[in-house]
Coordinates of C-alpha atoms (C1' of nucleotides) in Angstrom, one line a residue:
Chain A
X71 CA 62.4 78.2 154.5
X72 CA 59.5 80.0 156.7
X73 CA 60.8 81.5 160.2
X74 CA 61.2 79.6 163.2
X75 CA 60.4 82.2 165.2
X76 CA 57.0 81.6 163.5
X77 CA 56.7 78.5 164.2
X78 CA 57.7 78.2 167.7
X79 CA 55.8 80.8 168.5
X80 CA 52.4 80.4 166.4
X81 CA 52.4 77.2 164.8
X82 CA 48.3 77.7 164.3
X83 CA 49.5 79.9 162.1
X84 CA 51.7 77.5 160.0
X85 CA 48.5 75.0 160.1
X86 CA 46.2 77.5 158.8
X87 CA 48.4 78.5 155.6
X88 CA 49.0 74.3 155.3
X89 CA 45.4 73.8 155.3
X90 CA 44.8 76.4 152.6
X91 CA 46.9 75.2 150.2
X92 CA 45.1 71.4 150.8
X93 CA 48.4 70.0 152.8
X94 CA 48.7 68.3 155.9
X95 CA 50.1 69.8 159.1
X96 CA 51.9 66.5 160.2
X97 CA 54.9 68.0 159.2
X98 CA 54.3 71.3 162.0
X99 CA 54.7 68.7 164.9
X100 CA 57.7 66.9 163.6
X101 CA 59.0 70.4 163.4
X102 CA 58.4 71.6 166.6
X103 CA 59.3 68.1 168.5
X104 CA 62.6 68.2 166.3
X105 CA 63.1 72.2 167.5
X106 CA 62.8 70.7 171.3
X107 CA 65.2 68.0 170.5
X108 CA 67.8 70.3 168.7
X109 CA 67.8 72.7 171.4
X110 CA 68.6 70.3 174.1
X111 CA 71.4 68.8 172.4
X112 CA 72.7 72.3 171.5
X113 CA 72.5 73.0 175.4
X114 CA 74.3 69.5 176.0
X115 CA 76.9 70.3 173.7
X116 CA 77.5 73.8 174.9
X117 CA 77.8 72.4 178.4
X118 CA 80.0 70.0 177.7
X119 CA 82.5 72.2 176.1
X120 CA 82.3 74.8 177.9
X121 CA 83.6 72.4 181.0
X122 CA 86.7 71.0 178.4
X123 CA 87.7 74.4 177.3
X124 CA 88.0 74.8 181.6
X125 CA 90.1 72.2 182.1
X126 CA 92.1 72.5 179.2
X127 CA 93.2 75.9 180.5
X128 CA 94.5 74.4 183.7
X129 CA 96.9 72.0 181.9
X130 CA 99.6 74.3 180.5
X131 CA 100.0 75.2 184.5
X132 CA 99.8 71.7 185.9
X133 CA 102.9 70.1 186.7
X134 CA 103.5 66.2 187.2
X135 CA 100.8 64.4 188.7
X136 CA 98.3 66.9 188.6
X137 CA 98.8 67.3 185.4
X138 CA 98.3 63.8 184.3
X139 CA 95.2 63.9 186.7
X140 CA 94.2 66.7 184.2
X141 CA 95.1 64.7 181.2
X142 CA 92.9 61.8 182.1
X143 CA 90.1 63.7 182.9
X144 CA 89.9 65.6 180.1
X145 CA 90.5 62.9 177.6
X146 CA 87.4 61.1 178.5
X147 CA 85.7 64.5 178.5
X148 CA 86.8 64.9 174.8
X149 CA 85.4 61.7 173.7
X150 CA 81.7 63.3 175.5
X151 CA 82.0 66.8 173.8
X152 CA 83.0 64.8 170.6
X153 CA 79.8 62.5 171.0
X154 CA 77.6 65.6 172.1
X155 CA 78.1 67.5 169.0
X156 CA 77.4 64.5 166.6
X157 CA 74.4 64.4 168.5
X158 CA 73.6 68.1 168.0
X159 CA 74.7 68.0 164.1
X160 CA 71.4 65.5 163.6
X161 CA 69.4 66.9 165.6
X162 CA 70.0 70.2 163.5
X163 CA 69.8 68.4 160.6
X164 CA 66.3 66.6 161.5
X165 CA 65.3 70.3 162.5
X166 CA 66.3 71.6 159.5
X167 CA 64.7 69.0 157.0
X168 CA 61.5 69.4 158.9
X169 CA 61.6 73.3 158.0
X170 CA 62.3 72.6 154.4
X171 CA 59.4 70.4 154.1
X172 CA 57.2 73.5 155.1
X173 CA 56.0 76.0 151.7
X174 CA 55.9 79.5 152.4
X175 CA 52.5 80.8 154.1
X176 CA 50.0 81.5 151.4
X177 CA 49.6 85.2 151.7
X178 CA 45.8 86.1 153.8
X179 CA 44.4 87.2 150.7
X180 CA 45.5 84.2 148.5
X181 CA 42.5 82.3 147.4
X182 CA 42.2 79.2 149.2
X183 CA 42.1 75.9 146.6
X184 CA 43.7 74.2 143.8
X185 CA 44.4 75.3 140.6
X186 CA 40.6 76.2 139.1
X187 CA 39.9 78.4 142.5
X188 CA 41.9 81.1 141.1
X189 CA 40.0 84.9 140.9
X190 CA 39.9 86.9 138.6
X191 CA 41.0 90.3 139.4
X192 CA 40.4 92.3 136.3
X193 CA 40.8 92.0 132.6
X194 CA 42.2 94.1 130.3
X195 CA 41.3 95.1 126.6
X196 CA 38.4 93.1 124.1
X197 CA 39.3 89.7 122.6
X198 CA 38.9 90.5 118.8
X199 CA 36.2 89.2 117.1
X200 CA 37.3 87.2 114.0
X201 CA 33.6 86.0 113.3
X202 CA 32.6 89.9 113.0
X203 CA 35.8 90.6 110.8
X204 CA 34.8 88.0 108.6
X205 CA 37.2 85.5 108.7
X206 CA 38.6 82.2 110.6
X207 CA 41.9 83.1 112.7
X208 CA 44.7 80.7 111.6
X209 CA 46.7 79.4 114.8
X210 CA 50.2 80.5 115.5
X211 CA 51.6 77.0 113.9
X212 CA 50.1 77.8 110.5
X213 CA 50.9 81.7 110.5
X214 CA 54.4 80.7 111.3
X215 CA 54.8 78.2 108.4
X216 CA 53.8 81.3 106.1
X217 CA 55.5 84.0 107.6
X218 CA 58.7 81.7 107.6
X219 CA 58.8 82.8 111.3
X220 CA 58.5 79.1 113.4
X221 CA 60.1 75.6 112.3
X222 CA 58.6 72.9 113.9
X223 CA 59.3 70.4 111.7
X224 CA 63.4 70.8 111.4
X225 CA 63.0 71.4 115.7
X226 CA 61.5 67.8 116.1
X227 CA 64.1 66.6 113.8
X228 CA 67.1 68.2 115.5
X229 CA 65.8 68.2 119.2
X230 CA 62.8 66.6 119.5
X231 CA 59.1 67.0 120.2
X232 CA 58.4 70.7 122.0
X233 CA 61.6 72.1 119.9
X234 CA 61.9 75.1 117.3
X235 CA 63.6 76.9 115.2
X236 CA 62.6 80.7 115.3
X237 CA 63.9 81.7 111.4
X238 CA 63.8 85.0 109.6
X239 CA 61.1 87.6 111.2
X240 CA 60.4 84.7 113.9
X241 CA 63.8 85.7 115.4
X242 CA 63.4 88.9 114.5
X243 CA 60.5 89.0 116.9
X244 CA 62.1 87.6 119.5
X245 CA 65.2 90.3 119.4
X246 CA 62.6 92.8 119.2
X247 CA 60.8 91.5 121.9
X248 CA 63.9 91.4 124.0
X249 CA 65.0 94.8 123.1
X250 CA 61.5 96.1 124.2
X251 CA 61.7 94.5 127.0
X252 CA 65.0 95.1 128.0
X253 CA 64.4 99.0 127.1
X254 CA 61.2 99.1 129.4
X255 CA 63.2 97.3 132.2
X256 CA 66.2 100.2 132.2
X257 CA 63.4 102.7 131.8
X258 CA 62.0 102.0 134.9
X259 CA 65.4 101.3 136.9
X260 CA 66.5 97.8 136.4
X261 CA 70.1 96.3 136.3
X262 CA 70.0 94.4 133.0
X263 CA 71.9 90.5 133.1
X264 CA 72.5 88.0 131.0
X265 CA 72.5 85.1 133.6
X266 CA 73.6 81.7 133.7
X267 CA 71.4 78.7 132.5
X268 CA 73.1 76.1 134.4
X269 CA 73.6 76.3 138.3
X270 CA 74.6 74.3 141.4
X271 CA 72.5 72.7 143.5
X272 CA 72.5 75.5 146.2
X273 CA 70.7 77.7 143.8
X274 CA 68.2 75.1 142.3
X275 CA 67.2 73.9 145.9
X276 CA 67.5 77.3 147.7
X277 CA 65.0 79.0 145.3
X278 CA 62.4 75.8 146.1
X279 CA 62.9 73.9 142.7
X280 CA 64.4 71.0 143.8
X281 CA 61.1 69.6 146.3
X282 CA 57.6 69.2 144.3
X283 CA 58.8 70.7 141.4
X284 CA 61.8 68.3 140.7
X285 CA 60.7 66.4 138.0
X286 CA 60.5 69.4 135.8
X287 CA 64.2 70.1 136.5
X288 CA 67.3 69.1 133.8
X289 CA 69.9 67.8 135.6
X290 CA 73.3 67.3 133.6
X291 CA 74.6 64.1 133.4
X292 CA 77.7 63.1 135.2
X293 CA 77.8 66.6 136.9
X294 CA 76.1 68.1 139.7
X295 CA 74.5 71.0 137.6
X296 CA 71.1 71.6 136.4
X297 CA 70.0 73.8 133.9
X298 CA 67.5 76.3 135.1
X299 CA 63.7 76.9 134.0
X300 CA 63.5 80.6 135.2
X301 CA 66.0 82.8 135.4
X302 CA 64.7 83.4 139.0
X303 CA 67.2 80.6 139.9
X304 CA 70.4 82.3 139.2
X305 CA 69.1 85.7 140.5
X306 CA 67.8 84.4 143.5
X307 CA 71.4 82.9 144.0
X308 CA 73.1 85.9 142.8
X309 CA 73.5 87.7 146.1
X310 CA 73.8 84.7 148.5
X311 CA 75.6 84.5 151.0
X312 CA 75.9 88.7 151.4
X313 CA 74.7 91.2 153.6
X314 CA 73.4 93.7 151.4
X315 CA 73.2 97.6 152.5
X316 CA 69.6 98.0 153.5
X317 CA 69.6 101.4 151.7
X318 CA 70.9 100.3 148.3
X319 CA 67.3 98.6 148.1
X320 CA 65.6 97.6 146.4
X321 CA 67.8 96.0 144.4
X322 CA 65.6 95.3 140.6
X323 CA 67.6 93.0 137.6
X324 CA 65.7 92.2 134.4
X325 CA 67.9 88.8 133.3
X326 CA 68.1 87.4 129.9
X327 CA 68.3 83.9 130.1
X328 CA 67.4 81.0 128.3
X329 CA 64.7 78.4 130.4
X330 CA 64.7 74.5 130.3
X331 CA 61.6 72.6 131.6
X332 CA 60.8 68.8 130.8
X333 CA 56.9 69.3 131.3
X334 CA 57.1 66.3 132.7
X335 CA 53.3 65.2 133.1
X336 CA 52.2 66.9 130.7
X337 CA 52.0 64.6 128.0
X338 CA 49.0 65.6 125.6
X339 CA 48.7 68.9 126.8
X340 CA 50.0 71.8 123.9
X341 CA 51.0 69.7 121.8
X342 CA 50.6 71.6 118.8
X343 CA 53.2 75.1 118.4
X344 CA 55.3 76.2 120.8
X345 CA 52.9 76.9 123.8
X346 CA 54.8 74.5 126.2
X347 CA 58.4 73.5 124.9
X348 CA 61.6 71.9 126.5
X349 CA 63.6 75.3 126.0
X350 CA 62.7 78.7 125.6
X351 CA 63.7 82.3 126.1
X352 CA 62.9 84.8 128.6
X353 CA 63.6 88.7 130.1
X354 CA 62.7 88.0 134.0
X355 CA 62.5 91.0 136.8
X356 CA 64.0 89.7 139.9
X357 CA 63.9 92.2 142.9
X358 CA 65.7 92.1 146.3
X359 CA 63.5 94.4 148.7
X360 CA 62.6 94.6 152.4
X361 CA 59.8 93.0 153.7
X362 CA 57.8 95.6 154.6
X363 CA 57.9 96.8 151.0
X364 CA 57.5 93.5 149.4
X365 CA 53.9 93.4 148.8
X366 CA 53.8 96.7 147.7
X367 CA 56.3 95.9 145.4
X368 CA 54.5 92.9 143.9
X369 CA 51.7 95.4 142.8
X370 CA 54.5 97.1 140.4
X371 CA 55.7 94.1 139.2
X372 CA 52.5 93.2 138.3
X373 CA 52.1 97.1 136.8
X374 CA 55.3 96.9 135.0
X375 CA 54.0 93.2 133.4
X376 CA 50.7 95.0 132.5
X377 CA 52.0 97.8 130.6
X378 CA 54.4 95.7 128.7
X379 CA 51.2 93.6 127.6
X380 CA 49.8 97.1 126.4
X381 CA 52.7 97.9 124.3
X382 CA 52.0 94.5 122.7
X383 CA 48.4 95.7 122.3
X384 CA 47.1 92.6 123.7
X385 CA 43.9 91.3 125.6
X386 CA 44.3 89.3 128.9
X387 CA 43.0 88.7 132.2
X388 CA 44.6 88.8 135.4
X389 CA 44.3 86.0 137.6
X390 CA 45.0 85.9 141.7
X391 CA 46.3 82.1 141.7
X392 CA 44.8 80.0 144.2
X393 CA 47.2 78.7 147.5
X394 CA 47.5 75.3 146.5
X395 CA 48.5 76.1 142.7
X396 CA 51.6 78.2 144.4
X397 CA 55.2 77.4 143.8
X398 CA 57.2 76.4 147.5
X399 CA 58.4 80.0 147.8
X400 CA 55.8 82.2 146.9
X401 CA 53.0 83.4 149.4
X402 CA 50.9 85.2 146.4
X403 CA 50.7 85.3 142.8
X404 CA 49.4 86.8 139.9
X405 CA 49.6 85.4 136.4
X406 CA 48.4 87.6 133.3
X407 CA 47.1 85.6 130.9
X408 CA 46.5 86.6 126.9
X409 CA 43.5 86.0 125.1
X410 CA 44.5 83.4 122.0
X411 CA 42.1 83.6 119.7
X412 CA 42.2 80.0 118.3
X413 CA 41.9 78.4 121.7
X414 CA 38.9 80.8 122.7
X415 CA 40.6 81.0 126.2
X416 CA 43.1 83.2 128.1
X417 CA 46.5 81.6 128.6
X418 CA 49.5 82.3 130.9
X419 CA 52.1 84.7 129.9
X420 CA 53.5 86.7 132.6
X421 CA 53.7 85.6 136.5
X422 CA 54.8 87.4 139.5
X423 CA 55.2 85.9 143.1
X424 CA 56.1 87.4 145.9
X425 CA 58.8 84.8 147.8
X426 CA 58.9 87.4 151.0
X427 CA 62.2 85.8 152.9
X428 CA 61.8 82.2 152.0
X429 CA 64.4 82.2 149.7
X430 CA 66.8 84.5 151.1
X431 CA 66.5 82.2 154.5
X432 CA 67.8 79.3 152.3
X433 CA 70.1 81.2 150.3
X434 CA 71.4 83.4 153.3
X435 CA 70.7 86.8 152.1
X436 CA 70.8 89.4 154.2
X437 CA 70.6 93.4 154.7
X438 CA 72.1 95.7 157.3
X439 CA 69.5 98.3 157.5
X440 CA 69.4 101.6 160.7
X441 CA 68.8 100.1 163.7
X442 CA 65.1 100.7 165.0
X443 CA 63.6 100.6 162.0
X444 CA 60.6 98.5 163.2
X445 CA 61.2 99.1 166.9
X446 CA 59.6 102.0 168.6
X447 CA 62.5 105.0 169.3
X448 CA 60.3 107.5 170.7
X449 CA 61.3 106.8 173.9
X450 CA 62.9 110.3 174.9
X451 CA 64.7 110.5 179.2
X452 CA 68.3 110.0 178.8
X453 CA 69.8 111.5 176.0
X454 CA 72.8 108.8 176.2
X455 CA 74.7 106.6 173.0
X456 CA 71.5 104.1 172.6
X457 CA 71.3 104.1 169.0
X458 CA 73.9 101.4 168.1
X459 CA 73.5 102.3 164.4
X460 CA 72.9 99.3 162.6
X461 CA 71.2 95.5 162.5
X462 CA 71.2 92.8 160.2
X463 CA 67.9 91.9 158.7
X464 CA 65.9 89.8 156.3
X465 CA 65.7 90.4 152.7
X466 CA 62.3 89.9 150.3
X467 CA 62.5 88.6 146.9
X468 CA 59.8 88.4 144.3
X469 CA 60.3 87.6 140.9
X470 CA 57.9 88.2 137.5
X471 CA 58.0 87.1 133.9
X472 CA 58.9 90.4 132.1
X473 CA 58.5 88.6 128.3
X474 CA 58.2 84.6 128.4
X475 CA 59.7 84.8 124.1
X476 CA 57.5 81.6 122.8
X477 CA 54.4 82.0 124.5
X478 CA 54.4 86.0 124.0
X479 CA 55.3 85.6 120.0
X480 CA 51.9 83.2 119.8
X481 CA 50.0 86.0 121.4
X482 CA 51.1 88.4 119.1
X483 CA 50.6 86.1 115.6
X484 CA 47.1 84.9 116.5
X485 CA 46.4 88.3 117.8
X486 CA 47.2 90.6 115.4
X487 CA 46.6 88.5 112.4
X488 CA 45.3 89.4 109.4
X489 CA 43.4 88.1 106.5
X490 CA 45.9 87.2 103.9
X491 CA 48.3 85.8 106.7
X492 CA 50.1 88.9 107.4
X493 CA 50.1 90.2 110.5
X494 CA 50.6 93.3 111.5
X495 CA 53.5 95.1 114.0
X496 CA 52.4 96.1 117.6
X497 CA 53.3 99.8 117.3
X498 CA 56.0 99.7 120.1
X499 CA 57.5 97.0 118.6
X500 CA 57.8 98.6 114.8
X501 CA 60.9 100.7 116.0
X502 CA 62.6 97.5 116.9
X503 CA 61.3 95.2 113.3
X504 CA 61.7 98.1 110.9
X505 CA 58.2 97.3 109.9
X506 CA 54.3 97.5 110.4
X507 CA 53.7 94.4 109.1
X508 CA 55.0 90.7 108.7
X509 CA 54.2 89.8 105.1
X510 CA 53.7 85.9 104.4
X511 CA 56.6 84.8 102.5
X512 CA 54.4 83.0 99.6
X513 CA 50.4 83.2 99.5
X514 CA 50.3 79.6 98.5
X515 CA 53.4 78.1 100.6
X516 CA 53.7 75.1 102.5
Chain B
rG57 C1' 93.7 68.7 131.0
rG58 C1' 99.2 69.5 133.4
rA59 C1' 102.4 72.4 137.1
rG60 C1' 102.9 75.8 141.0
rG61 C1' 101.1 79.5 144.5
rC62 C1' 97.3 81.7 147.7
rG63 C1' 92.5 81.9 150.8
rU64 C1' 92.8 85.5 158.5
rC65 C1' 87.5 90.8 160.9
rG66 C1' 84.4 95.8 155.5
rC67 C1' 89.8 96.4 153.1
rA68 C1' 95.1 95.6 153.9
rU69 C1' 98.3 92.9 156.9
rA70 C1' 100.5 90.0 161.6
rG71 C1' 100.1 85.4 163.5
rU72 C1' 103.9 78.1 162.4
rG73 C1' 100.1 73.9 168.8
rG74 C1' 98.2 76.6 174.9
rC75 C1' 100.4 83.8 176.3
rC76 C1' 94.6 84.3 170.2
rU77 C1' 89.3 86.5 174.5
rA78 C1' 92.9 86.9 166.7
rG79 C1' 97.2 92.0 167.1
rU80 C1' 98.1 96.4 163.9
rG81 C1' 96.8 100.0 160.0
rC82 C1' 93.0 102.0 156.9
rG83 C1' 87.8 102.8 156.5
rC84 C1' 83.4 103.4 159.3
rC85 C1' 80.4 104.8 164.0
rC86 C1' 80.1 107.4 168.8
rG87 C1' 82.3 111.0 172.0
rC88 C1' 86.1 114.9 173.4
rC89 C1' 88.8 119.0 171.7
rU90 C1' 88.0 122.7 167.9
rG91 C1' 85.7 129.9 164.4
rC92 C1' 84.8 125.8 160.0
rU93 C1' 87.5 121.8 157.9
rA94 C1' 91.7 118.8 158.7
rA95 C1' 94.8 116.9 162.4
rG96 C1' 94.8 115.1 167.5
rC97 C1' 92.7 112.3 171.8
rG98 C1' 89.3 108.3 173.9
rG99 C1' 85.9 104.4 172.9
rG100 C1' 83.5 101.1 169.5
rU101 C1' 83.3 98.1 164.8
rU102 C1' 82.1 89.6 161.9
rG103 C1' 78.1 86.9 161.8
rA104 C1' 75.1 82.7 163.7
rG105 C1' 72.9 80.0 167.7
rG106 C1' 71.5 78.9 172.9
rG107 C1' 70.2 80.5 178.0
rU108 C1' 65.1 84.2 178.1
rU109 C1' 59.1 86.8 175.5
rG110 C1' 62.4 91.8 175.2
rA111 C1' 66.9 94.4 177.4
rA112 C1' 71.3 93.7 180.3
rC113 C1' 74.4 89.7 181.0
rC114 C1' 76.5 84.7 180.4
rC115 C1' 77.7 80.6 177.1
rU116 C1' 78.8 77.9 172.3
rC117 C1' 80.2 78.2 167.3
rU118 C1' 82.6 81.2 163.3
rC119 C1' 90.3 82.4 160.5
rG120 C1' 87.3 79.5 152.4
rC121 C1' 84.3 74.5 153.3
rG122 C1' 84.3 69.5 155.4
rG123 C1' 86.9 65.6 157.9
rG124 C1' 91.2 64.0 160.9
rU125 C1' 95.4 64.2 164.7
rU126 C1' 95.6 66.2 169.9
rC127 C1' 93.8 67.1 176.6
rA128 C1' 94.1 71.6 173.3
rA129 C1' 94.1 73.7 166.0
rA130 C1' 94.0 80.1 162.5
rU131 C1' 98.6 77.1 163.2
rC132 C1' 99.8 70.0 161.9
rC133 C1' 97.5 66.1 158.3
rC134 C1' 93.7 64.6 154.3
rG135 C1' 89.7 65.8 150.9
rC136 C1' 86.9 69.6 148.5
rC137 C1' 85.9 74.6 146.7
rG138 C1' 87.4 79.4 145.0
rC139 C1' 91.1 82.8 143.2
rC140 C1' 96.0 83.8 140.8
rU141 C1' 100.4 82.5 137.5
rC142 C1' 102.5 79.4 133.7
rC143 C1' 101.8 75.4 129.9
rG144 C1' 98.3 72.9 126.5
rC145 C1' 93.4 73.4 124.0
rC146 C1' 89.6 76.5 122.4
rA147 C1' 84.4 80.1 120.8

RNA sequence: GGAGGCGUCGCAUAGUGGCCUAGUGCGCCCGCCUGCUAAGCGGGUUGAGGGUUGAACCCUCUCGCGGGUUCAAAUCCCGCCGCCUCCGCCA
């Protein structure tokens, strides 16, 4: 949810960031009408009861006539307050649904456009070239039948299209992966979590999952639970409902958590391997921060995403994504994307956003922080008791992929491939696989 | 799944229809006193929203959440949620 204050006070603003991500700004006058109309009803309300708590203080003090007097009068009044706050209840509601309806304000320097209007910021490290080696890359599909690493086949038959088994050094990779991951994340100062894969409704809707991006959502039959396709859902959620202490932040958790999308509408698109599937697994860096810090702490998320790439010895570009390919909560965001050799093209494996307060507004995270932190101090004369020591503030989240499992393990296959169908360990990765390189279980198999 | 109990201010507790503008203790903050520390003394200490663009001030809401009864609800009734104990089942 963006601020009101914002609103009210510079709806252009709210235009300008609707316009840039191609949306209409209907929506910012039905906001600020249904403002208008909530805070007249709230003033109603408030008079109105204000009047019957009044009264009803005079009652225990009445006596006989008066005091029925009293009763009468106050009964009717009852029925108005009663009517008054129904009244304010939709208007709130109205007001409310309004400010839902609005995505966060694409960040100044977020490319205006759809989804090809992305820029590219820089790119890291050479594609290799096969042709010059001598030899045609096989895809991650084939070097997975003959490392004995991905089965496709047994995942369609037990789950479906877009499932997998990961089998012999195909989970191996992934535990290594995660324990790389994981490793890196403590090294730098996160909180490491195993969250949960299935959440209410409050966290699904509060992190923004729930509006465009609904039909990608698993809900569970017969309950009122979904199974999440980040673990930015359950993070997000993690400290609602709390004022946290403004100095403890930021607050930085790398969760473990398995990931559940339906791709709905994308028929056709990766079908082959386990580029897009129903389910995979994935080490996410959530971080709870202060505004002001937020977009400096987007840059080391995107750092920290970077130099786990490196360890992986990889080649990818990273891409500022354009306003109207944005998720609801983020105002920026940068996806690095790995070269994969077979396809010729860079595709996405890390993303970071930053979500500034839009999901802590829904989710009702706060932080007390020293008062005057953003107000000016300096004001010297009277050397009285001004400073009341602390105020309750907003809270910044951002979130970004530290290792997506599937789509990192196809990097590394295609990537570091060799000629006879091995393919060799990323260095930081050996310590983990107890082994330089993943030897095809057969020459001639499958 | 069955039975019972409990949810009050940061924590602990009091409160069983109007005297609750929620008391007390602890913790915390400010001040006084004080060689230092401790003790002692005085004051403060939930959050949200509205009146206002900010401050002061005023008002409304907030006793797990949502309904209801009543002129009036922390208090009575109903539903839900969470926690605890016991039984059953189970990785």
């Amino acid at each position: 949810m963006i601020d009101p204050r914002i609103l009210r006070d510079d709806p252009d603003r709210v235009r300008a960031a609707q316009a840039k991500r191609g949306l209409s700004d209907a929506v910012v006058d039905t906001a600020l009408a249904a403002d208008a109309a909530r805070r007249a009803a709230i003033g109603e309300f408030e008079a109105k009861r204000a009047q019957q708590k009044q009264l009803g203080k005079q009652i225990p003090q009445a006596q006989g006539e008066e005091k029925q007097a009293l009763l009468a009068q106050t009964k009717t009044l009852a029925a108005e307050v009663k009517a008054a706050e129904a009244a304010q209840g939709e208007a709130e509601e109205a007001w409310r649904a309004a400010l839902l309806s609005i995505p966060n304000l694409a960040d100044e320097q977020t490319p205006a456009g759809g989804e090809d209007d992305f820029v590219v910021l820089e790119t890291v490290g050479t594609p290799r070239d096969f042709a010059a080696e001598g030899f045609e890359p096989r895809d991650h599909v084939e070097l997975g039948r003959l490392l004995g690493a991905i089965d496709l086949d047994r995942g369609a038959k037990v789950s479906g299209s877009r499932f997998y088994f990961l089998t012999g050094v195909g989970a191996e990779l992934e535990l290594a992966l995660v324990n790389l991951a994981m490793e890196q994340a403590r090294e730098v100062g996160f909180t490491q979590v195993i969250a949960p894969s299935m959440v209410k409704p409050r966290a699904m809707d509060g992190t923004g999952f729930l509006g465009q991006a609904a039909d990608d959502v698993y809900r569970i039959e017969g309950q009122d639970m979904y199974l999440v396709g980040t673990s930015e859902v359950p993070m997000a959620a993690y400290h609602s409902d709390e004022i946290l202490d403004g100095a403890s932040l930021p607050l930085r958790y790398a969760a473990f958590s398995p990931c559940f999308r339906k791709e709905a509408g994308s028929h056709g698109k990766d079908t082959k391997g386990i580029i897009r599937v129903h389910w995979f697994d994935k080490v996410e860096m959530f971080v709870f921060t202060t505004p002001e810090e937020a977009v400096a702490e987007h840059q080391r998320l995107l750092e920290w995403e970077k130099m786990f790439l490196d360890k992986l010895e990889l080649a990818y570009q990273v891409i500022d994504v354009a306003a109207g390919d944005l998720g609801l909560s983020a105002i920026r965001k940068f996806d690095c994307e790995a070269w994969i050799p077979t396809q010729g093209k860079y595709r996405e494996l890390t993303s970071t956003s930053n979500c500034t307060e839009f999901q802590t507004r829904r989710l009702d995270t706060r932080a007390r922080y020293a008062a005057g932190a953003a107000a000016g101090e300096g004001s010297g004369g009277s050397g009285g008791s001004t400073g009341s020591g602390t105020e309750v503030g907003p809270v910044a989240t951002l979130n970004g992929t530290l290792c997506a499992m599937t789509r990192t393990i196809v990097a590394i296959l295609e990537t570091h491939q060799q000629a006879d169908g091995s393919v060799r360990v990323p260095k930081a990765l050996q310590k983990w696989m107890g082994r330089e390189v993943l030897e095809p279980l057969e020459p001639a198999r499958g």
